[in-house]
């Protein structure tokens, strides 16, 4: 009888150990392995992320970090001195991911420009601020809009075999998605010197100055800098939701560099308020 009890106790002991180890493994599945980066006090290392940088935390104030001016996804990293102690660096990005680095001093870093691949591990996911869609989600929606068939008979402008037209208006998470088509039926490519959107007075008066309110896109999908010869392509612009005031026009304008193919279309309020959900 005692032998049976001892056998049962041994089985239960091994079962408990197995369950405990399984729980530990489950908890560790989301661990983010850090990348090793060597930095010096005389050279700058550039970390290039797949999405814009939302937050940075450094374990040691002796580590110098700076988001590159004019680039939302590039981080400059440098040691403050030659006696820099190893530390960690954490970066949060716009697709809702966290990247972890172990940073150590080296007199001559072998890698100065490091392109970081998009995080794929579930453990790298973070929750963005309330109401803020991730850039990865925005990229997915913009791609879906670009691939949709024309849904409205919107305004269009054609000049010298080049054409700009509005083909669809959609809304997602309180943002407006404009589906545009750039078309060039000539053999000569069209290089864009300026592409802008603005709201202006519907009627131009010679006695008063014309007031323009610039409208800037939050995100852009597609090439707005060049239209190749004998080609057409879609462009998707993401705007914070708005409506057009009375006696005003919403204008989308494209100007050719060194040429005369200047295209502009006027979008009406009815086009915006009939936006479809995406």
XYZ file of C-alpha atoms in Angstrom:
278
model
C 0.000 0.000 0.000
C 2.840 2.340 0.946
C 4.568 1.560 -2.350
C 1.415 2.497 -4.291
C 1.149 5.787 -2.398
C 4.808 6.553 -3.086
C 4.307 5.820 -6.779
C 1.288 8.112 -6.948
C 3.208 10.915 -5.202
C 6.096 10.613 -7.672
C 3.697 10.781 -10.644
C 1.955 13.845 -9.186
C 5.314 15.517 -8.545
C 6.467 15.080 -12.159
C 3.039 16.241 -13.406
C 3.273 19.424 -11.321
C 6.795 20.127 -12.597
C 5.619 19.624 -16.187
C 2.655 21.969 -15.742
C 4.861 24.643 -14.173
C 7.418 24.463 -16.994
C 4.614 24.649 -19.569
C 3.262 27.815 -17.923
C 6.730 29.372 -17.960
C 7.170 28.535 -21.653
C 3.759 30.051 -22.420
C 4.652 33.253 -20.600
C 7.977 33.493 -22.441
C 6.551 33.112 -25.948
C 6.074 36.891 -26.231
C 9.644 37.827 -25.261
C 11.270 40.283 -27.683
C 14.897 39.460 -28.365
C 17.041 42.648 -28.474
C 19.393 43.505 -31.340
C 23.059 44.268 -30.587
C 24.338 47.627 -31.858
C 27.851 49.052 -31.602
C 28.216 52.839 -31.324
C 31.102 55.279 -30.881
C 31.569 58.907 -29.859
C 32.959 59.891 -33.271
C 30.528 58.216 -35.694
C 26.749 58.306 -35.946
C 24.769 55.111 -36.439
C 21.474 55.487 -38.329
C 18.567 53.167 -37.521
C 16.010 53.113 -40.352
C 12.604 51.795 -39.248
C 9.765 50.591 -41.510
C 7.339 53.094 -39.947
C 7.533 56.446 -38.174
C 9.029 56.643 -34.697
C 6.471 57.344 -31.964
C 8.619 57.046 -28.849
C 12.199 56.406 -27.691
C 13.581 55.342 -24.308
C 17.289 54.966 -23.483
C 18.566 53.168 -20.430
C 21.617 55.417 -20.094
C 21.551 59.221 -20.600
C 25.061 58.869 -22.022
C 23.472 57.411 -25.154
C 22.663 60.241 -27.572
C 19.602 59.752 -29.791
C 17.949 62.119 -32.253
C 15.143 61.645 -34.747
C 16.452 62.767 -38.136
C 15.055 66.170 -39.174
C 12.623 65.726 -42.051
C 12.462 61.927 -41.660
C 9.959 60.354 -39.284
C 11.475 56.863 -39.410
C 15.220 57.496 -38.983
C 16.937 57.602 -35.591
C 20.518 58.862 -35.128
C 22.394 57.036 -32.332
C 25.782 57.989 -30.876
C 27.805 57.464 -27.693
C 28.245 60.554 -25.534
C 31.817 59.642 -24.583
C 34.495 56.972 -24.986
C 33.763 55.539 -21.521
C 30.152 54.841 -22.474
C 28.676 51.906 -20.536
C 26.517 49.268 -22.300
C 22.807 50.018 -22.073
C 19.482 49.290 -23.734
C 17.396 51.280 -26.218
C 13.651 50.901 -26.824
C 11.819 52.337 -29.847
C 8.050 52.409 -30.460
C 6.856 52.798 -34.059
C 3.714 53.709 -35.918
C 2.624 50.197 -36.890
C 2.133 49.382 -33.218
C 5.453 47.603 -32.630
C 8.238 47.781 -30.069
C 11.908 47.306 -30.979
C 14.567 46.542 -28.370
C 18.339 47.053 -28.698
C 21.413 46.367 -26.575
C 23.920 49.148 -27.236
C 27.648 48.883 -26.524
C 30.694 51.042 -27.248
C 33.084 50.248 -30.082
C 35.724 52.642 -31.497
C 34.812 51.860 -35.110
C 31.243 50.577 -35.666
C 31.109 48.202 -38.624
C 27.481 49.112 -39.411
C 26.532 52.767 -39.742
C 23.202 52.454 -41.581
C 20.948 49.704 -40.253
C 17.577 49.029 -41.871
C 15.184 47.441 -39.380
C 12.709 44.866 -40.699
C 9.050 45.196 -39.721
C 8.205 43.307 -36.543
C 6.304 40.072 -37.128
C 6.317 38.570 -33.636
C 3.035 38.820 -31.681
C 5.153 39.799 -28.695
C 6.181 42.981 -30.472
C 2.634 44.359 -30.631
C 1.712 47.419 -28.563
C -1.517 49.358 -28.085
C -1.416 52.850 -29.567
C -3.159 55.835 -28.019
C -6.939 55.721 -28.117
C -8.286 56.694 -31.527
C -4.925 56.400 -33.285
C -4.858 53.871 -36.104
C -1.520 52.222 -36.765
C 0.387 53.055 -39.928
C 0.244 49.403 -40.911
C -3.559 49.573 -40.751
C -3.546 52.790 -42.787
C -1.303 51.192 -45.410
C -3.716 48.254 -45.671
C -6.750 50.533 -46.117
C -4.992 52.768 -48.672
C -4.014 49.738 -50.730
C -7.627 48.502 -50.621
C -8.907 51.903 -51.796
C -6.348 52.050 -54.619
C -7.515 48.673 -55.916
C -11.235 49.543 -55.938
C -13.099 50.291 -59.146
C -14.197 53.845 -59.845
C -17.238 54.546 -57.647
C -18.204 58.135 -58.555
C -18.316 60.349 -61.600
C -16.093 62.925 -59.975
C -14.406 66.002 -61.402
C -11.623 65.567 -63.929
C -9.285 67.803 -65.886
C -7.610 66.871 -69.175
C -4.932 68.965 -70.864
C -2.378 68.062 -73.551
C -3.056 64.318 -73.216
C -2.636 64.410 -69.415
C -5.526 63.899 -67.028
C -6.272 64.180 -63.308
C -9.554 62.750 -62.002
C -11.300 61.930 -58.732
C -12.586 58.354 -58.874
C -13.760 57.646 -55.345
C -14.257 59.053 -51.850
C -14.182 56.780 -48.804
C -14.150 57.185 -45.037
C -12.461 55.106 -42.342
C -11.843 56.005 -38.683
C -12.945 59.622 -39.204
C -10.541 60.103 -42.084
C -11.320 60.792 -45.733
C -9.660 58.694 -48.439
C -9.546 60.310 -51.887
C -8.986 57.947 -54.806
C -7.323 59.819 -57.684
C -6.169 58.670 -61.091
C -3.126 60.183 -62.809
C -3.164 59.524 -66.556
C -0.731 60.369 -69.342
C -1.641 59.424 -72.920
C 1.431 61.046 -74.460
C 4.878 59.504 -74.862
C 6.442 62.299 -72.803
C 6.626 61.709 -69.039
C 5.126 64.361 -66.789
C 7.316 65.404 -63.845
C 5.368 67.114 -61.079
C 6.899 70.254 -59.587
C 4.049 70.889 -57.174
C 1.081 68.904 -55.924
C -1.191 70.650 -53.466
C -4.712 70.852 -52.085
C -6.420 73.940 -50.742
C -9.770 75.571 -49.988
C -10.352 78.953 -51.594
C -13.111 81.441 -52.388
C -15.456 80.250 -55.117
C -15.646 83.674 -56.750
C -12.523 85.732 -57.302
C -12.898 89.420 -56.590
C -10.494 91.996 -57.952
C -11.056 94.201 -54.916
C -10.167 91.666 -52.225
C -7.253 89.315 -51.774
C -7.970 85.657 -52.445
C -7.792 83.580 -49.274
C -6.448 80.037 -49.476
C -6.395 77.412 -46.740
C -3.838 74.681 -47.388
C -5.049 71.098 -46.840
C -2.260 68.647 -46.052
C -2.609 64.867 -46.402
C -2.009 62.713 -43.335
C -0.840 59.820 -45.523
C -0.157 59.351 -49.241
C -0.191 56.142 -51.283
C 1.165 56.152 -54.836
C 3.543 58.303 -56.882
C 2.655 62.001 -56.933
C 5.999 63.084 -58.410
C 5.906 61.583 -61.912
C 3.501 60.180 -64.508
C 5.289 58.006 -67.030
C 4.422 58.274 -70.719
C 1.518 56.115 -71.914
C 0.556 55.162 -68.367
C -1.995 55.637 -65.641
C -1.855 54.951 -61.922
C -3.867 55.449 -58.765
C -3.015 57.771 -55.885
C -4.774 57.671 -52.510
C -4.705 60.686 -50.201
C -5.776 60.428 -46.555
C -7.171 63.595 -44.969
C -8.630 64.430 -41.586
C -12.388 64.647 -42.084
C -13.761 68.045 -43.120
C -16.508 69.673 -45.159
C -16.252 72.579 -47.575
C -17.625 75.917 -46.284
C -20.266 77.764 -48.289
C -18.973 79.821 -51.203
C -15.675 77.924 -51.127
C -13.995 75.407 -53.430
C -11.772 72.471 -52.520
C -9.074 72.358 -55.193
C -6.596 69.586 -56.010
C -3.792 70.917 -58.192
C -0.905 69.368 -60.099
C 1.752 71.513 -61.816
C 4.241 70.183 -64.369
C 7.908 71.007 -63.894
C 9.165 73.037 -66.853
C 5.981 72.456 -68.843
C 2.436 73.622 -69.399
C 0.426 70.607 -68.301
C -1.074 72.149 -65.169
C -4.100 70.208 -63.945
C -6.587 71.181 -61.229
C -9.981 69.820 -60.199
C -12.635 71.237 -57.872
C -14.224 68.792 -55.438
C -17.769 69.526 -54.294
C -19.286 69.041 -50.867
C -21.682 66.447 -52.260
C -18.705 64.279 -53.220
C -17.364 64.357 -49.657
C -20.631 63.783 -47.776
C -21.401 60.762 -49.984
C -18.178 59.068 -48.957
C -18.494 55.286 -48.665
C -17.301 53.258 -45.709
C -14.173 51.209 -46.283
